[in-house]
mmCIF file of C-alpha atoms and ligand atoms in Angstrom:
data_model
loop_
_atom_site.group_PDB
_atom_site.id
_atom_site.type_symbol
_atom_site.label_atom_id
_atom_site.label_comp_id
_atom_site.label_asym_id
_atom_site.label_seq_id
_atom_site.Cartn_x
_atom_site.Cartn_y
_atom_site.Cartn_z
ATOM 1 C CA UNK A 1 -7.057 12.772 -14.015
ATOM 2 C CA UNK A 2 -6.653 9.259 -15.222
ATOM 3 C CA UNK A 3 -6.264 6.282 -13.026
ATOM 4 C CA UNK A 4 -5.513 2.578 -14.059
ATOM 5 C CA UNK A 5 -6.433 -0.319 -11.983
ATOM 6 C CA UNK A 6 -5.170 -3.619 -12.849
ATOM 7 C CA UNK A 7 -6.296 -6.439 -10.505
ATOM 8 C CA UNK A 8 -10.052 -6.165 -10.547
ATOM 9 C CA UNK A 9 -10.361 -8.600 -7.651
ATOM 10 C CA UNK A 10 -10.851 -7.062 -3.988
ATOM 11 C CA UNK A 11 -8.513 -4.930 -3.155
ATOM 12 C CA UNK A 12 -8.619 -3.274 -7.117
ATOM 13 C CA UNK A 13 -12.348 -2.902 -6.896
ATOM 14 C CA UNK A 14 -12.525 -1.854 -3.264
ATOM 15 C CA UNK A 15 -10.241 0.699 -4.319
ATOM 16 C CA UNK A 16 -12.175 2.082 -7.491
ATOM 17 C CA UNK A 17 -14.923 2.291 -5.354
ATOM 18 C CA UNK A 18 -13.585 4.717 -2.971
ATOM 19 C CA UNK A 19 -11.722 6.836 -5.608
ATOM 20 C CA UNK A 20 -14.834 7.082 -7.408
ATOM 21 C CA UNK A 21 -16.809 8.015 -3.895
ATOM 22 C CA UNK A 22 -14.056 10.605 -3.365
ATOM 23 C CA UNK A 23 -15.246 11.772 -6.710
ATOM 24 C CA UNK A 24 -11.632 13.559 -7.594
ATOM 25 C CA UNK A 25 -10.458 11.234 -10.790
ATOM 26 C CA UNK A 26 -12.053 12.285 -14.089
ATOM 27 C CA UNK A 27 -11.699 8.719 -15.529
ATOM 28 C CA UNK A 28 -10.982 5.305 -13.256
ATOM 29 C CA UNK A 29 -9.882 1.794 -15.998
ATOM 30 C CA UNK A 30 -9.904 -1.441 -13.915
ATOM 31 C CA UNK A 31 -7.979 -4.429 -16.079
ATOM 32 C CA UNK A 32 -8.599 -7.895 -15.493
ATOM 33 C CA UNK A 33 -6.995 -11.031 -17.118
ATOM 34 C CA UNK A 34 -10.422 -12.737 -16.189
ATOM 35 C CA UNK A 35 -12.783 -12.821 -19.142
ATOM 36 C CA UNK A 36 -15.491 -9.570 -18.152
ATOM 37 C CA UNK A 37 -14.892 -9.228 -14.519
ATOM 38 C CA UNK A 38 -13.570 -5.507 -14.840
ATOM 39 C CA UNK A 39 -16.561 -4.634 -17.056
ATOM 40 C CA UNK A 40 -18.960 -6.122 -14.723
ATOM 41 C CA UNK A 41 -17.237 -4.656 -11.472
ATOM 42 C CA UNK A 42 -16.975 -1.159 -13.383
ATOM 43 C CA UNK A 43 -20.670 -1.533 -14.588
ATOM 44 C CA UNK A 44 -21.824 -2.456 -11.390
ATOM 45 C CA UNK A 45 -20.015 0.170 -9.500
ATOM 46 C CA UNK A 46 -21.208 3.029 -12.269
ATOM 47 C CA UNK A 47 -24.937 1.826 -11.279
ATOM 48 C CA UNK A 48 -23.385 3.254 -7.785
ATOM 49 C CA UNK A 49 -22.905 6.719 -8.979
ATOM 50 C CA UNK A 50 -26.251 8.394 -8.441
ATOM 51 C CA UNK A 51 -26.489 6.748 -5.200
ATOM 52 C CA UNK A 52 -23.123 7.898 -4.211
ATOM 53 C CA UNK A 53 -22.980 11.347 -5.578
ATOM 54 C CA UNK A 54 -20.055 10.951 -8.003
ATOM 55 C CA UNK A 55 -19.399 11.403 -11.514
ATOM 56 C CA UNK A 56 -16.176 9.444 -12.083
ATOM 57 C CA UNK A 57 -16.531 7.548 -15.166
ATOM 58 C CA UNK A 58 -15.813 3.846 -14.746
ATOM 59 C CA UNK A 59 -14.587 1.253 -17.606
ATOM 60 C CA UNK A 60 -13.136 -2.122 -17.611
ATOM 61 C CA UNK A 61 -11.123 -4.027 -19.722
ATOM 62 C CA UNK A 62 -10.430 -7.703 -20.230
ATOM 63 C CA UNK A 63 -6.482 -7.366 -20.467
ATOM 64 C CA UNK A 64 -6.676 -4.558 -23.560
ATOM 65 C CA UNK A 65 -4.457 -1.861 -21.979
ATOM 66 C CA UNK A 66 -4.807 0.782 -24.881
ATOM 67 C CA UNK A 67 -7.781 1.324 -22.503
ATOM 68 C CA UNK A 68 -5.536 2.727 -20.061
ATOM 69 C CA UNK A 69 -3.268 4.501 -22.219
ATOM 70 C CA UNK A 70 -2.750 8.190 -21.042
ATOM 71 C CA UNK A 71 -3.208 7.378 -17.303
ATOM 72 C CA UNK A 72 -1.563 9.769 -15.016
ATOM 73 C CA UNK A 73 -1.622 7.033 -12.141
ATOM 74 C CA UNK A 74 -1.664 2.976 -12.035
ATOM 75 C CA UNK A 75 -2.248 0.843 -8.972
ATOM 76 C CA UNK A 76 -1.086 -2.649 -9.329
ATOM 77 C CA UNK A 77 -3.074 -5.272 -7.405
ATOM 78 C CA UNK A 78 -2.572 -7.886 -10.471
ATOM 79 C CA UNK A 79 -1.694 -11.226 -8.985
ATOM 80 C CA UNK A 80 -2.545 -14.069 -5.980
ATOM 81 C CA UNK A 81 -3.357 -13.345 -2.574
ATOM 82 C CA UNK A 82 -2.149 -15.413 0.716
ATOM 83 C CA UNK A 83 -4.564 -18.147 2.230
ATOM 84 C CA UNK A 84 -4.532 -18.783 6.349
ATOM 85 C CA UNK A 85 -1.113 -20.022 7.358
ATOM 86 C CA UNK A 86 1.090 -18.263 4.407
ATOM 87 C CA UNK A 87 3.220 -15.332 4.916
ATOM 88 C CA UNK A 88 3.286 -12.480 2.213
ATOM 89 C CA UNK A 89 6.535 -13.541 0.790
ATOM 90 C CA UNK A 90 5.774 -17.100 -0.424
ATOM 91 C CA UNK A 91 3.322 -15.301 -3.207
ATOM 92 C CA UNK A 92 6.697 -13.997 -4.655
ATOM 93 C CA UNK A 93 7.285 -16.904 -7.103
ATOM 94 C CA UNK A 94 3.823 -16.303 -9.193
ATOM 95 C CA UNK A 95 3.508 -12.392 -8.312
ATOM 96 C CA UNK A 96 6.838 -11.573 -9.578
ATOM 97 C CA UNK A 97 5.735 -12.454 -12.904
ATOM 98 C CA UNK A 98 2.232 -10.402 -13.108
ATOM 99 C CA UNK A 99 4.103 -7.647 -11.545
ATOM 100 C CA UNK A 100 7.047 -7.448 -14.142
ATOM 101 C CA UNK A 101 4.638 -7.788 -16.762
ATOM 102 C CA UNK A 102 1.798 -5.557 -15.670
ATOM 103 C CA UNK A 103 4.672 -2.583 -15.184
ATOM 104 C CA UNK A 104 5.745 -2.803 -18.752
ATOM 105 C CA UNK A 105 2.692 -3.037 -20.303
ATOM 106 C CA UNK A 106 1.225 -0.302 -18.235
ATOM 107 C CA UNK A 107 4.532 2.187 -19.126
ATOM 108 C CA UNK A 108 4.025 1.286 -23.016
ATOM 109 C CA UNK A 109 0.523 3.271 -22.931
ATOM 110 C CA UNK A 110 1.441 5.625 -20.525
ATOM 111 C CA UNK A 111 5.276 6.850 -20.297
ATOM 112 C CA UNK A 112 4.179 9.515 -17.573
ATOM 113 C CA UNK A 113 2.268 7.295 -15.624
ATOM 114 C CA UNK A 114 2.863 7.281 -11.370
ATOM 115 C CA UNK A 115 2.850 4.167 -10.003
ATOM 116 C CA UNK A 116 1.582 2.103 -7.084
ATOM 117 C CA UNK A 117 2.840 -1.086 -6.021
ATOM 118 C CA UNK A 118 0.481 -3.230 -3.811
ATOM 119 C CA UNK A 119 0.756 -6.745 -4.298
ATOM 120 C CA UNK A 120 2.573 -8.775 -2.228
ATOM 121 C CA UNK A 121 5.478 -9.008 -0.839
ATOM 122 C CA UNK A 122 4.935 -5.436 -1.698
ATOM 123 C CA UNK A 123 7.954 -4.355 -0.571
ATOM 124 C CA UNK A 124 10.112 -7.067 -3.146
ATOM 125 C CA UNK A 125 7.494 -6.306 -6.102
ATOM 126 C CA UNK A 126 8.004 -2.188 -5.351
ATOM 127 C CA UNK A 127 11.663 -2.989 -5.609
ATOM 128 C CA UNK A 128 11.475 -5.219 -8.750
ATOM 129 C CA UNK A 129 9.399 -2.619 -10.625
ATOM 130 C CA UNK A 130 12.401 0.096 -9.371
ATOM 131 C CA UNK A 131 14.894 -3.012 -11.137
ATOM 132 C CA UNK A 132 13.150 -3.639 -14.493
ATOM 133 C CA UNK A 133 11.767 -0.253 -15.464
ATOM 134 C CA UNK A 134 13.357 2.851 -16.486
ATOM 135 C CA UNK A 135 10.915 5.384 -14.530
ATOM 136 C CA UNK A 136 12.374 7.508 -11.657
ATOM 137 C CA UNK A 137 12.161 6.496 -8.564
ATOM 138 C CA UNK A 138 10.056 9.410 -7.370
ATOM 139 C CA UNK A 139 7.350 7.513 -9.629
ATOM 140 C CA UNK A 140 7.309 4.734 -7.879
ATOM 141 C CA UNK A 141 5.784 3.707 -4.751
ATOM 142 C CA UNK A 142 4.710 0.776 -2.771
ATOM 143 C CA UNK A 143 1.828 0.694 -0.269
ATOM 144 C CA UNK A 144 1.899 -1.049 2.585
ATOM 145 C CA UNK A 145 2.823 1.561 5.679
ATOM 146 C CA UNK A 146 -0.513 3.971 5.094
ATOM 147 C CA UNK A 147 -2.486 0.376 6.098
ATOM 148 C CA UNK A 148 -0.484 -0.651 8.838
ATOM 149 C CA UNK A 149 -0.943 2.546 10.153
ATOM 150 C CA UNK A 150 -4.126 2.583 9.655
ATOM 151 C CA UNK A 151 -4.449 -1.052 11.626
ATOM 152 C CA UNK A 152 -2.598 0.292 14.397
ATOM 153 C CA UNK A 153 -4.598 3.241 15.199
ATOM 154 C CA UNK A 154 -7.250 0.832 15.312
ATOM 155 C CA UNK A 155 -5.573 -0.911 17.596
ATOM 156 C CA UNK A 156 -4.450 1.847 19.781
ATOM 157 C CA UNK A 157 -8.095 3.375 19.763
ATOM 158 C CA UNK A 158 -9.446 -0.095 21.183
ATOM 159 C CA UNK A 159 -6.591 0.018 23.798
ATOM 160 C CA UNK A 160 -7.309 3.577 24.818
ATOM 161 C CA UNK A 161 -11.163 3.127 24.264
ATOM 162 C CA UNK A 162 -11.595 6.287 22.420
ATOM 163 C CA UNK A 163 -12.450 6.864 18.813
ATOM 164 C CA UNK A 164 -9.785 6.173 16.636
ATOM 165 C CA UNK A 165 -10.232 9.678 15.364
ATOM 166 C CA UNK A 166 -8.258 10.442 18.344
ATOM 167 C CA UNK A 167 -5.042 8.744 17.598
ATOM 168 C CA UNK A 168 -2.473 9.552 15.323
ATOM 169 C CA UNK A 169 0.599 7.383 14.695
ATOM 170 C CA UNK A 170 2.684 5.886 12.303
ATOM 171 C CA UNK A 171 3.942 2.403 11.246
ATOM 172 C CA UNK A 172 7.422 2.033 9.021
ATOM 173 C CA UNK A 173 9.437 -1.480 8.049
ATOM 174 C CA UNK A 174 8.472 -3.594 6.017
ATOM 175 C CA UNK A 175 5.330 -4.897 5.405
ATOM 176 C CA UNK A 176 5.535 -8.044 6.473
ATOM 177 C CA UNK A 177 4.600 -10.029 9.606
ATOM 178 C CA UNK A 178 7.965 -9.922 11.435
ATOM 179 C CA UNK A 179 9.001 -6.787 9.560
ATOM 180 C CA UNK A 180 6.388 -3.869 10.415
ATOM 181 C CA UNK A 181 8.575 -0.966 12.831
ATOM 182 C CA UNK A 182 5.051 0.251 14.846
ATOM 183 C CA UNK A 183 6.463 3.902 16.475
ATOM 184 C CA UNK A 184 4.524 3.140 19.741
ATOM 185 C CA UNK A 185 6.753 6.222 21.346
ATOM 186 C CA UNK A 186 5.711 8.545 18.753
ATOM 187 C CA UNK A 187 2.049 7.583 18.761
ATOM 188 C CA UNK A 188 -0.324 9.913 20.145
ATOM 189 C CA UNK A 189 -3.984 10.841 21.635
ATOM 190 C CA UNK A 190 -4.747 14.393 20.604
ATOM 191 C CA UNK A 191 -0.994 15.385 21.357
ATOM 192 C CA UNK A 192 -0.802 13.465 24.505
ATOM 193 C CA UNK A 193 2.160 10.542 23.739
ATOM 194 C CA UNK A 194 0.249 7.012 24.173
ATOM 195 C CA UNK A 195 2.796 6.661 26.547
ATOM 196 C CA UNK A 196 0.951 8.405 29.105
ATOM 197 C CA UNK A 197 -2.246 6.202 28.977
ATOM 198 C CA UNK A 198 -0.974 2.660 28.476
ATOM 199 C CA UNK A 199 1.299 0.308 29.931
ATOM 200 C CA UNK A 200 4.814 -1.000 28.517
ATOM 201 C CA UNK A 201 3.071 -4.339 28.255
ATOM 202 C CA UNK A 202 -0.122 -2.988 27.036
ATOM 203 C CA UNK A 203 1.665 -1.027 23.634
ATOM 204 C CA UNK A 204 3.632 -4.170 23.135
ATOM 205 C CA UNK A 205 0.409 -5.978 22.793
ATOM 206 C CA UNK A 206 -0.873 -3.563 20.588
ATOM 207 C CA UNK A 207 2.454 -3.458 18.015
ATOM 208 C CA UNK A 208 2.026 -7.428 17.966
ATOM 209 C CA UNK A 209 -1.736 -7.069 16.925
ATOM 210 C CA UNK A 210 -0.677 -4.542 14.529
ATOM 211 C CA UNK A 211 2.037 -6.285 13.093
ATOM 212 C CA UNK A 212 0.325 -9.759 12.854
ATOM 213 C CA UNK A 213 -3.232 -7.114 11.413
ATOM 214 C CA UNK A 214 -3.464 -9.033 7.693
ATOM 215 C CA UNK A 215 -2.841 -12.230 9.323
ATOM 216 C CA UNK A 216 -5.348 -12.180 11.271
ATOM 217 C CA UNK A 217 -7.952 -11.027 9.104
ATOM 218 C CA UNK A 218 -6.548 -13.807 6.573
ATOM 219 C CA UNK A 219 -7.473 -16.632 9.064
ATOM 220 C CA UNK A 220 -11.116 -14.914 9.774
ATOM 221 C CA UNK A 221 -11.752 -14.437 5.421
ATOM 222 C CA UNK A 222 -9.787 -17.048 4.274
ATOM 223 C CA UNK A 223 -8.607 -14.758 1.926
ATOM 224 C CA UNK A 224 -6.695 -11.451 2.622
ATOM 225 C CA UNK A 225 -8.266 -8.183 3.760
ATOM 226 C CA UNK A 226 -9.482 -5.357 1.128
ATOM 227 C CA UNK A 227 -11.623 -2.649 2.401
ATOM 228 C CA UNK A 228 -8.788 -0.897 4.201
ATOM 229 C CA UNK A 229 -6.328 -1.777 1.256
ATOM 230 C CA UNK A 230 -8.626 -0.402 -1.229
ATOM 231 C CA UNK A 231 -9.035 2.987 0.980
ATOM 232 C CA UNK A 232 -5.164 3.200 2.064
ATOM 233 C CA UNK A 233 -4.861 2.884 -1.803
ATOM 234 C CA UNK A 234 -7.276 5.473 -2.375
ATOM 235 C CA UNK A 235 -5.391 7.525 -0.195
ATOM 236 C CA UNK A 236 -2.595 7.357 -1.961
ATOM 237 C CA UNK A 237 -3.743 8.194 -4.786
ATOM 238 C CA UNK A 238 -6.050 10.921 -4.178
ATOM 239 C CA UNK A 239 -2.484 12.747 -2.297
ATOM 240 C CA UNK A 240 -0.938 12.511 -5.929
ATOM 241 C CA UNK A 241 -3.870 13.245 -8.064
ATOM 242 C CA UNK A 242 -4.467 16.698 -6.101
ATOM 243 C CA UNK A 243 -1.183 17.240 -5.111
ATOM 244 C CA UNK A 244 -1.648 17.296 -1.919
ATOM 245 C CA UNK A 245 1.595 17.288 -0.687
ATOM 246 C CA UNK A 246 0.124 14.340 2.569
ATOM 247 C CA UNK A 247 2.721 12.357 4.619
ATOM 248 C CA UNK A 248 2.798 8.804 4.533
ATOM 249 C CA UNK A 249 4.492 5.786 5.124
ATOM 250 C CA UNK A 250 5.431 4.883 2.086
ATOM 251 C CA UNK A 251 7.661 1.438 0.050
ATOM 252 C CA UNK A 252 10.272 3.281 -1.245
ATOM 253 C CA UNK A 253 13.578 3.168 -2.842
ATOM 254 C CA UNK A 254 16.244 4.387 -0.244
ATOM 255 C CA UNK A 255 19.759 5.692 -1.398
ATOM 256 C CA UNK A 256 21.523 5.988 1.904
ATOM 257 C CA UNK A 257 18.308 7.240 4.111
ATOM 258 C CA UNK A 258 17.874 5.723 7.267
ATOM 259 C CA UNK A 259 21.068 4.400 6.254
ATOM 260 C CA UNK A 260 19.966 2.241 4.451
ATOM 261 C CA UNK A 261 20.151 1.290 0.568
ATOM 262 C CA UNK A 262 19.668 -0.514 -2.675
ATOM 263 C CA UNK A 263 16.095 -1.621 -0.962
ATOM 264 C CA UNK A 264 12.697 -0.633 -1.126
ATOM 265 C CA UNK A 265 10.653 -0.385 2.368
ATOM 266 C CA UNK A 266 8.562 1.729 4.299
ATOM 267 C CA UNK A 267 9.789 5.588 5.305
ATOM 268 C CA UNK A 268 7.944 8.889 5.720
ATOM 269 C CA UNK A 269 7.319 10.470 2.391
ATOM 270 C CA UNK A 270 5.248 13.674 1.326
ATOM 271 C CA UNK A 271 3.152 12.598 -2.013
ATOM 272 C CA UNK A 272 2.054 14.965 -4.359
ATOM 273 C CA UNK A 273 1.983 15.563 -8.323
ATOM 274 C CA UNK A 274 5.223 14.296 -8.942
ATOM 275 C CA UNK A 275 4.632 11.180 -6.900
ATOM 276 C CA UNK A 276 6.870 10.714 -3.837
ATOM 277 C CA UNK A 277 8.789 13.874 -3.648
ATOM 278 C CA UNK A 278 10.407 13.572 -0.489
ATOM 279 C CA UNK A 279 11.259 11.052 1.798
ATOM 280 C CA UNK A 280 11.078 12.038 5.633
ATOM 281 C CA UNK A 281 14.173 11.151 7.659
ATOM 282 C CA UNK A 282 13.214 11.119 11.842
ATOM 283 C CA UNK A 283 14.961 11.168 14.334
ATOM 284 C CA UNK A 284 14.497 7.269 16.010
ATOM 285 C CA UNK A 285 15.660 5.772 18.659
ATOM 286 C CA UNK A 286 18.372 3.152 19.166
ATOM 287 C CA UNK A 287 15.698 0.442 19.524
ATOM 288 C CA UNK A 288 13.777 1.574 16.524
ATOM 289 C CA UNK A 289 16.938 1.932 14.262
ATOM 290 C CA UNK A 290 18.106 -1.895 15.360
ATOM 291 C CA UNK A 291 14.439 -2.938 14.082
ATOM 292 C CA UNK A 292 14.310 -0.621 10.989
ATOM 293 C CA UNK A 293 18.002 -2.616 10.287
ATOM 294 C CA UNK A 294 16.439 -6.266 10.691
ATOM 295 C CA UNK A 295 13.442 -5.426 9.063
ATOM 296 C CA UNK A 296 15.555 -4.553 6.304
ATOM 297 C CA UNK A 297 17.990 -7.462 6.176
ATOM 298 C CA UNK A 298 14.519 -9.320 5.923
ATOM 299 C CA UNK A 299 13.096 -7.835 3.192
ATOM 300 C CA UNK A 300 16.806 -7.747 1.369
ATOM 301 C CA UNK A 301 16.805 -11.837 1.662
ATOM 302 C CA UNK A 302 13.185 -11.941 -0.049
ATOM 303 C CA UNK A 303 14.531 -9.951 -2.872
ATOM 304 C CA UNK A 304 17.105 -12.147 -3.092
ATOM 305 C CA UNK A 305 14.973 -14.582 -4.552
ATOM 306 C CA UNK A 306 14.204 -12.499 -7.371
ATOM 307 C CA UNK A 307 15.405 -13.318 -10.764
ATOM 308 C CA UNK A 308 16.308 -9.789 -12.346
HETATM 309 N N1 NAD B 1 0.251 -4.009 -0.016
HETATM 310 C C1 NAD B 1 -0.818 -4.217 0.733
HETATM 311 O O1 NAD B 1 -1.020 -3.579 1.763
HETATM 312 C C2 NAD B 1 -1.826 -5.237 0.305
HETATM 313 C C3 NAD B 1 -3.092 -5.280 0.901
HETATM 314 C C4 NAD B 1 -4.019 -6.239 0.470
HETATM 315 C C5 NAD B 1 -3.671 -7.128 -0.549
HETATM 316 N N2 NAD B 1 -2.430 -7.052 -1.093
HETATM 317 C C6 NAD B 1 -2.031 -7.923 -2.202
HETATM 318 O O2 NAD B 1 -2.758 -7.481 -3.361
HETATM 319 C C7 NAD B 1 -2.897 -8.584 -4.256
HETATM 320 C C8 NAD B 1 -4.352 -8.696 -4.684
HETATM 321 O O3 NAD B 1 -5.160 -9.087 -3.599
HETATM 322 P P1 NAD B 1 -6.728 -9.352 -3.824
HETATM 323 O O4 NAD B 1 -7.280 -9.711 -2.506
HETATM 324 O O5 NAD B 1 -7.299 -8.236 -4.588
HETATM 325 O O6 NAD B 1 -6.661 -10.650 -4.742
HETATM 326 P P2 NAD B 1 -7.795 -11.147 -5.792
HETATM 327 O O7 NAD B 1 -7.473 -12.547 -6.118
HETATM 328 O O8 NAD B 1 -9.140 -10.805 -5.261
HETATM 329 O O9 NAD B 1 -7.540 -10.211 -7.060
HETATM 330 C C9 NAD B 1 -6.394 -10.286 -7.842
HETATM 331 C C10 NAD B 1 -6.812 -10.076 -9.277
HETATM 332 O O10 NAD B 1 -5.639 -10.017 -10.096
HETATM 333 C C11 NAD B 1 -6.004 -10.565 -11.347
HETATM 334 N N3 NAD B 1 -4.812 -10.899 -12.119
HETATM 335 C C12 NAD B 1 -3.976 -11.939 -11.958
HETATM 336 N N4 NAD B 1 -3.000 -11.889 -12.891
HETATM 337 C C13 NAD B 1 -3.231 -10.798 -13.642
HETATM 338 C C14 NAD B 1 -2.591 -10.211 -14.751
HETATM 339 N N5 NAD B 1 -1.483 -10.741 -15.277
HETATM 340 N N6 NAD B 1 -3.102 -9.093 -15.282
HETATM 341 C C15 NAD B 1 -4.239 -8.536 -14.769
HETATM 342 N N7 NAD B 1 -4.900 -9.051 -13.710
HETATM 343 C C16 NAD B 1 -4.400 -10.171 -13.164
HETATM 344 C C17 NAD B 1 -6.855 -11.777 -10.995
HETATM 345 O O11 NAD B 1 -7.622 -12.210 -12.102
HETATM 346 C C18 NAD B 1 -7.674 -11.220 -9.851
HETATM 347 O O12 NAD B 1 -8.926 -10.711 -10.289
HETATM 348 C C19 NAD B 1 -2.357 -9.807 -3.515
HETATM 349 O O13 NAD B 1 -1.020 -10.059 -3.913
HETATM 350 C C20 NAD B 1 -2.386 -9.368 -2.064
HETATM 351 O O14 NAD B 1 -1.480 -10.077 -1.277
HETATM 352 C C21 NAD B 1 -1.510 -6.146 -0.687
HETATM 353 O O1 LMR B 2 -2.125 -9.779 4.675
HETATM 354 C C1 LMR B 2 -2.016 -9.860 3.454
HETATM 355 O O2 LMR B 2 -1.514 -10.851 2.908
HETATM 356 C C2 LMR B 2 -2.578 -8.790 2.574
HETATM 357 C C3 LMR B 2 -2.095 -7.426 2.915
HETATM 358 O O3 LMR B 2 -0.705 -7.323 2.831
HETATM 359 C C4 LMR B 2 -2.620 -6.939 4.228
HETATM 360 O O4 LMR B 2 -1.825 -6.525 5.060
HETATM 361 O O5 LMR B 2 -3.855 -6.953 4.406
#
């Protein structure tokens, strides 16, 4: 199992590193425009492997992608991320470009390849890739959701004060600061629905923290968040690469689901070997579908900008 990642900054490298600790990928490329970053983030992270117990082989390459030819999956981080006080969708005008041209070249080498969108606004580069390749759409997904979700079970474990091993729950929209759909009424504590525990006023507070989650962590770094990028990545990933048939929320292309269409954004979908082989269609709640709709009418005017 091959994996290509191009964008060796901190999201690409944070994710190498935990598909190499995971230990499941025969082979991991990082790519990098900049002159020997990828070599020196893949050497650095190979002096890792005896301390970490893997035997992934790491490489990096300064923008050659015969390197990465034959790769079964490709992340794409490739591009600029937000300072305090942006939103997601004003990187579209420079990330467009990287993302067009990182798709293409990555197809060239590998015309089997699976891949994953995560540079931002994911949902708008996810859809471009969907515009300006030719690969089926079950071989292309954006990841946003599987972090959100990730940020709000956070956030619902420091409401609850319980690990946040003992929450489960799920956030769909797009991922964007106004756009993320938080299911507070599906979340739950070890079965019991949140609902139970918390206050109306409480869960709203926590779907604002969640939604607002990279924000926030922009304004503390200065720069945007990687550590639970790189692992939601990972996630993703590892799902496909050992078919493991996982549910998550995922940026994908909808044809009438949710009924909605000709957009990408984020839905239930079981990954596995053939990428995202199903999307999940719940049953939500007249509240939920109004803010599914908006979300989407947002993410439709961002990809209006686009110049495909
Ligand atoms: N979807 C998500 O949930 C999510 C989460 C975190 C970050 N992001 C996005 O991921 C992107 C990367 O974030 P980061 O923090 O890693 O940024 P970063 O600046 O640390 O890394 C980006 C890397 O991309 C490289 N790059 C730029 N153009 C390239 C090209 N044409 N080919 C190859 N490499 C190229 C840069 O040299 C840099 O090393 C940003 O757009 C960010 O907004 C998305
Ligand atoms: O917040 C960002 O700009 C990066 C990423 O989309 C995140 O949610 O961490």
């Amino acid at each position: 199992m091959k994996v290509t990642i191009v964008g060796a900054g901190a999201v690409g490298a944070s994710c190498a590193e935990y598909v190499a600790i995971k230990d499941f990928a025969s082979e991991v490329v990082l790519l990098d425009i900049k002159e020997g970053v990828a070599e020196g983030k893949a050497m650095d992270l190979m002096q890792t492997a005896t301390l970490n117990s893997f035997d992934t082989k790491i490489t990096g390459s300064t923008n050659d992608y015969s390197k990465t030819a034959g790769s079964d999956i490709a992340v794409i981080t490739s591009g600029i991320p937000r300072k305090p006080g942006m939103t997601r969708e004003e990187l579209i005008g420079i990330n467009a470009g990287i993302v067009k041209e990182v798709s293409s070249k990555l197809i060239e080498q590998s015309p089997d390849v699976i891949l994953i969108v995560v540079s931002n606004p994911m949902d708008t580069m996810t859809y471009l890739v969907h515009k300006t390749t030719n690969l089926p759409k079950n071989r292309i997904i954006g990841m946003g959701g599987a972090l959100d979700s990730a940020r709000f079970k956070y956030r619902l474990s420091e409401a609850l004060e319980c690990p946040p091993s003992d929450v489960d729950g799920m956030v769909i929209g797009g991922h964007s600061d106004t756009g993320m759909v938080p299911l507070t009424r599906l979340a739950t504590r070890n079965s019991v629905p949140v609902t139970a525990f918390l206050s109306e006023d409480r869960l709203n507070q926590v779907a604002e923290d969640t939604k607002v989650g990279g924000a926030t962590l922009t304004k503390l770094l200065g720069t945007s968040a990687w550590y639970a990028p790189g692992a939601a990545v990972s996630g993703l990933v590892q799902a496909i690469a050992c078919d493991q048939k996982k549910m998550f929320p995922c940026s994908a292309l909808l044809e009438g689901e949710y009924g909605l269409n000709d957009l990408c954004i984020g839905v239930p979908a079981i990954l596995g070997k053939n990428g995202l082989e199903e999307i999940v269609e719940i049953e939500l709640d007249e509240a939920e579908k109004n803010k599914i709709k908006e979300s989407a009418e947002g993410v439709k005017k961002t990809n209006g900008l686009l110049e495909v």
